[in-house]
C-alpha cells in the first residue's frame, strides 16, 4: 500500500445536513427533528490526533473554514469524525469517514482540491456531507552550503523520489557548532550523525 511522507494541509470547510444519532437524542426534550447539534470535527492521521475544529453551536450545517498542516512520515489514512459537544459527560459521536492518502496521491494533484465526503454512522447510511480541501507537498532537502559559505541563507530544495509507489524522502539537518565558517558542523542525515567541514 502506498504511503506518503511530506507536508499535508487539510482545510475543513463545512458540513451540511448533519443529523443527530439516537444516542445524541437520549436527553433531548421536544421534537427530535428540531434538535440542533453543537458539532466539531476531529482529524486523525493513522490513529494519531491531528487536530480538531472549533465547536459551532446550535447548527446542523456548520462552517468551520479551518486549516490544519502537519509533517507526515509514512502516512496511510486520514479520518474525519464529527462529534456533538455534549455539555455533560463524553461528547456524542455523530459520523465519520476515512480517506486513504493513496487516493489523494493517485489523483495526480498536490494543490488544493475540493472534496465532498459523505459521513456515516452505524445507525444511518448518510448522516451528512463534509467538504474539505487538501494539499500534498513532498519533504524538502536542505542543502549544506559549500565550504566558506554562510549557512544562514541555505535554500531548501524540493526532492521527489519514487520507488514502488512510495514517496521516499531524504533530509539533512545541520546545526552550526561555531560562529566561524571554517569550523566543522554537526549534521544529522536520515539515520546517523556526521561532521561536515574541515
CSV table of C-alpha atoms in Angstrom, one decimal:
chain,number,residue,atom,x,y,z
A,1,UNK,CA,0.0,0.0,0.0
A,2,UNK,CA,1.5,3.4,-1.0
A,3,UNK,CA,2.3,5.7,1.9
A,4,UNK,CA,3.0,9.4,1.9
A,5,UNK,CA,5.8,11.3,3.6
A,6,UNK,CA,5.8,15.1,3.4
A,7,UNK,CA,3.6,18.1,4.2
A,8,UNK,CA,-0.1,17.6,4.4
A,9,UNK,CA,-2.5,20.6,4.5
A,10,UNK,CA,-6.2,20.0,5.1
A,11,UNK,CA,-8.8,22.8,5.1
A,12,UNK,CA,-12.1,21.7,6.7
A,13,UNK,CA,-14.7,23.9,5.0
A,14,UNK,CA,-18.2,23.0,6.2
A,15,UNK,CA,-20.7,20.2,6.9
A,16,UNK,CA,-24.2,20.1,5.6
A,17,UNK,CA,-27.3,18.4,6.9
A,18,UNK,CA,-25.8,16.6,9.9
A,19,UNK,CA,-28.3,14.5,11.7
A,20,UNK,CA,-28.1,13.6,15.4
A,21,UNK,CA,-27.9,9.9,16.2
A,22,UNK,CA,-30.4,8.3,18.6
A,23,UNK,CA,-27.7,8.3,21.3
A,24,UNK,CA,-27.3,12.1,20.9
A,25,UNK,CA,-31.1,12.4,21.3
A,26,UNK,CA,-31.3,10.5,24.6
A,27,UNK,CA,-31.6,13.6,26.7
A,28,UNK,CA,-33.4,15.8,24.1
A,29,UNK,CA,-36.7,17.4,25.1
A,30,UNK,CA,-39.3,18.0,22.4
A,31,UNK,CA,-39.2,17.1,18.8
A,32,UNK,CA,-36.1,15.2,17.7
A,33,UNK,CA,-36.4,16.7,14.2
A,34,UNK,CA,-35.7,20.2,15.6
A,35,UNK,CA,-32.7,19.1,17.6
A,36,UNK,CA,-29.6,21.2,16.8
A,37,UNK,CA,-26.1,19.9,17.3
A,38,UNK,CA,-23.0,21.7,18.7
A,39,UNK,CA,-20.7,20.0,16.2
A,40,UNK,CA,-16.9,19.9,15.8
A,41,UNK,CA,-14.7,17.8,13.6
A,42,UNK,CA,-11.7,15.8,14.7
A,43,UNK,CA,-9.0,14.8,12.3
A,44,UNK,CA,-6.9,11.7,12.9
A,45,UNK,CA,-3.9,10.7,10.8
A,46,UNK,CA,-3.2,7.0,11.2
A,47,UNK,CA,-4.9,6.9,14.6
A,48,UNK,CA,-2.9,9.9,15.9
A,49,UNK,CA,-4.9,13.1,16.6
A,50,UNK,CA,-4.0,15.8,14.0
A,51,UNK,CA,-6.4,18.4,15.5
A,52,UNK,CA,-10.0,19.5,15.8
A,53,UNK,CA,-12.1,22.4,14.6
A,54,UNK,CA,-13.8,24.8,16.9
A,55,UNK,CA,-17.3,23.9,18.1
A,56,UNK,CA,-20.1,25.6,16.2
A,57,UNK,CA,-23.2,26.0,18.4
A,58,UNK,CA,-26.8,25.1,17.6
A,59,UNK,CA,-26.4,24.2,13.9
A,60,UNK,CA,-26.6,21.1,11.7
A,61,UNK,CA,-24.7,22.8,8.9
A,62,UNK,CA,-21.6,24.2,10.5
A,63,UNK,CA,-19.0,26.2,8.5
A,64,UNK,CA,-15.5,25.9,10.1
A,65,UNK,CA,-13.1,27.0,7.4
A,66,UNK,CA,-10.1,25.9,9.5
A,67,UNK,CA,-6.8,24.7,8.1
A,68,UNK,CA,-4.5,22.0,9.6
A,69,UNK,CA,-1.0,21.4,8.5
A,70,UNK,CA,1.4,18.6,9.6
A,71,UNK,CA,4.5,16.9,8.5
A,72,UNK,CA,3.6,13.3,7.7
A,73,UNK,CA,6.0,10.3,7.9
A,74,UNK,CA,4.7,7.2,6.1
A,75,UNK,CA,1.0,8.2,6.4
A,76,UNK,CA,-1.7,6.0,5.2
A,77,UNK,CA,-5.1,7.4,6.1
A,78,UNK,CA,-6.9,10.5,7.3
A,79,UNK,CA,-10.0,10.0,9.4
A,80,UNK,CA,-12.7,12.7,9.8
A,81,UNK,CA,-15.0,12.3,12.8
A,82,UNK,CA,-17.9,14.6,13.7
A,83,UNK,CA,-18.9,14.9,17.3
A,84,UNK,CA,-21.6,16.8,19.2
A,85,UNK,CA,-20.1,18.8,22.1
A,86,UNK,CA,-22.2,17.5,25.0
A,87,UNK,CA,-22.5,19.8,28.0
A,88,UNK,CA,-22.2,16.8,30.4
A,89,UNK,CA,-20.1,13.7,30.0
A,90,UNK,CA,-18.5,12.4,26.9
A,91,UNK,CA,-19.1,14.1,23.6
A,92,UNK,CA,-21.5,12.2,21.3
A,93,UNK,CA,-20.3,10.6,18.1
A,94,UNK,CA,-22.3,11.8,15.1
A,95,UNK,CA,-20.5,10.4,12.0
A,96,UNK,CA,-17.1,9.7,10.4
A,97,UNK,CA,-15.3,8.8,7.2
A,98,UNK,CA,-11.8,7.7,6.2
A,99,UNK,CA,-9.7,8.9,3.3
A,100,UNK,CA,-6.9,6.8,2.1
A,101,UNK,CA,-3.9,9.0,1.3
A,102,UNK,CA,-3.3,6.7,-1.6
A,103,UNK,CA,-6.5,8.1,-3.2
A,104,UNK,CA,-5.1,11.6,-3.0
A,105,UNK,CA,-1.7,10.5,-4.4
A,106,UNK,CA,-3.3,8.8,-7.4
A,107,UNK,CA,-5.3,11.8,-8.2
A,108,UNK,CA,-2.2,13.5,-9.5
A,109,UNK,CA,-2.6,16.9,-7.9
A,110,UNK,CA,-0.8,18.3,-4.9
A,111,UNK,CA,-2.7,21.5,-4.7
A,112,UNK,CA,-5.9,22.3,-3.0
A,113,UNK,CA,-8.8,20.5,-4.4
A,114,UNK,CA,-12.4,20.5,-3.3
A,115,UNK,CA,-13.8,17.2,-1.8
A,116,UNK,CA,-17.3,16.5,-0.7
A,117,UNK,CA,-17.4,13.5,1.7
A,118,UNK,CA,-20.4,11.6,2.9
A,119,UNK,CA,-20.1,11.0,6.6
A,120,UNK,CA,-21.8,7.9,8.0
A,121,UNK,CA,-22.7,6.4,11.3
A,122,UNK,CA,-23.8,2.9,12.3
A,123,UNK,CA,-27.4,3.9,12.6
A,124,UNK,CA,-28.0,5.6,9.2
A,125,UNK,CA,-26.2,5.4,5.9
A,126,UNK,CA,-25.9,9.1,5.1
A,127,UNK,CA,-25.7,11.5,8.0
A,128,UNK,CA,-24.5,14.5,6.1
A,129,UNK,CA,-21.6,15.8,4.0
A,130,UNK,CA,-18.3,17.4,4.9
A,131,UNK,CA,-16.4,19.5,2.4
A,132,UNK,CA,-12.7,19.9,2.6
A,133,UNK,CA,-9.6,20.8,0.5
A,134,UNK,CA,-6.3,19.1,0.6
A,135,UNK,CA,-2.7,19.9,-0.4
A,136,UNK,CA,0.3,17.5,-0.5
A,137,UNK,CA,3.9,18.6,-0.7
A,138,UNK,CA,6.9,16.3,-0.5
A,139,UNK,CA,9.5,16.9,2.1
A,140,UNK,CA,12.4,19.1,1.2
A,141,UNK,CA,16.1,18.5,1.2
A,142,UNK,CA,18.1,21.3,2.8
A,143,UNK,CA,21.4,21.7,1.1
A,144,UNK,CA,24.6,22.3,3.0
A,145,UNK,CA,26.5,25.3,1.5
A,146,UNK,CA,30.0,24.9,0.2
A,147,UNK,CA,32.9,25.5,2.5
A,148,UNK,CA,33.2,29.2,3.4
A,149,UNK,CA,29.6,30.0,2.6
A,150,UNK,CA,27.1,31.1,5.2
A,151,UNK,CA,24.5,28.7,6.5
A,152,UNK,CA,22.1,31.4,7.3
A,153,UNK,CA,20.9,31.6,3.7
A,154,UNK,CA,20.8,27.9,2.8
A,155,UNK,CA,17.9,27.3,0.4
A,156,UNK,CA,15.5,24.4,0.8
A,157,UNK,CA,15.2,22.4,-2.4
A,158,UNK,CA,12.3,20.0,-3.0
A,159,UNK,CA,13.2,16.4,-3.5
A,160,UNK,CA,10.8,13.9,-5.2
A,161,UNK,CA,11.8,10.3,-5.3
A,162,UNK,CA,9.5,7.5,-6.2
A,163,UNK,CA,10.1,3.8,-5.8
A,164,UNK,CA,7.5,1.1,-5.7
A,165,UNK,CA,4.6,3.6,-5.4
A,166,UNK,CA,6.1,5.2,-2.3
A,167,UNK,CA,7.4,8.6,-1.6
A,168,UNK,CA,11.0,8.2,-0.4
A,169,UNK,CA,12.4,11.4,1.0
A,170,UNK,CA,15.9,12.2,2.3
A,171,UNK,CA,16.6,15.0,4.6
A,172,UNK,CA,19.6,16.7,6.1
A,173,UNK,CA,19.6,18.9,9.2
A,174,UNK,CA,22.7,20.9,10.1
A,175,UNK,CA,23.5,22.6,13.4
A,176,UNK,CA,26.2,25.1,13.3
A,177,UNK,CA,28.8,24.4,16.0
A,178,UNK,CA,30.8,27.6,15.8
A,179,UNK,CA,30.4,31.2,14.6
A,180,UNK,CA,33.3,31.0,12.1
A,181,UNK,CA,32.6,29.5,8.6
A,182,UNK,CA,35.8,27.5,8.7
A,183,UNK,CA,34.6,25.4,11.7
A,184,UNK,CA,33.1,21.9,11.3
A,185,UNK,CA,29.3,21.5,11.7
A,186,UNK,CA,27.5,18.5,13.2
A,187,UNK,CA,24.9,17.2,10.8
A,188,UNK,CA,22.2,14.6,11.0
A,189,UNK,CA,21.2,12.6,8.0
A,190,UNK,CA,18.4,10.0,7.7
A,191,UNK,CA,20.0,7.7,10.2
A,192,UNK,CA,23.3,8.9,11.7
A,193,UNK,CA,25.2,12.0,12.8
A,194,UNK,CA,28.2,13.1,10.9
A,195,UNK,CA,30.6,16.1,10.8
A,196,UNK,CA,30.6,18.4,7.8
A,197,UNK,CA,33.5,20.7,7.2
A,198,UNK,CA,37.3,20.8,7.6
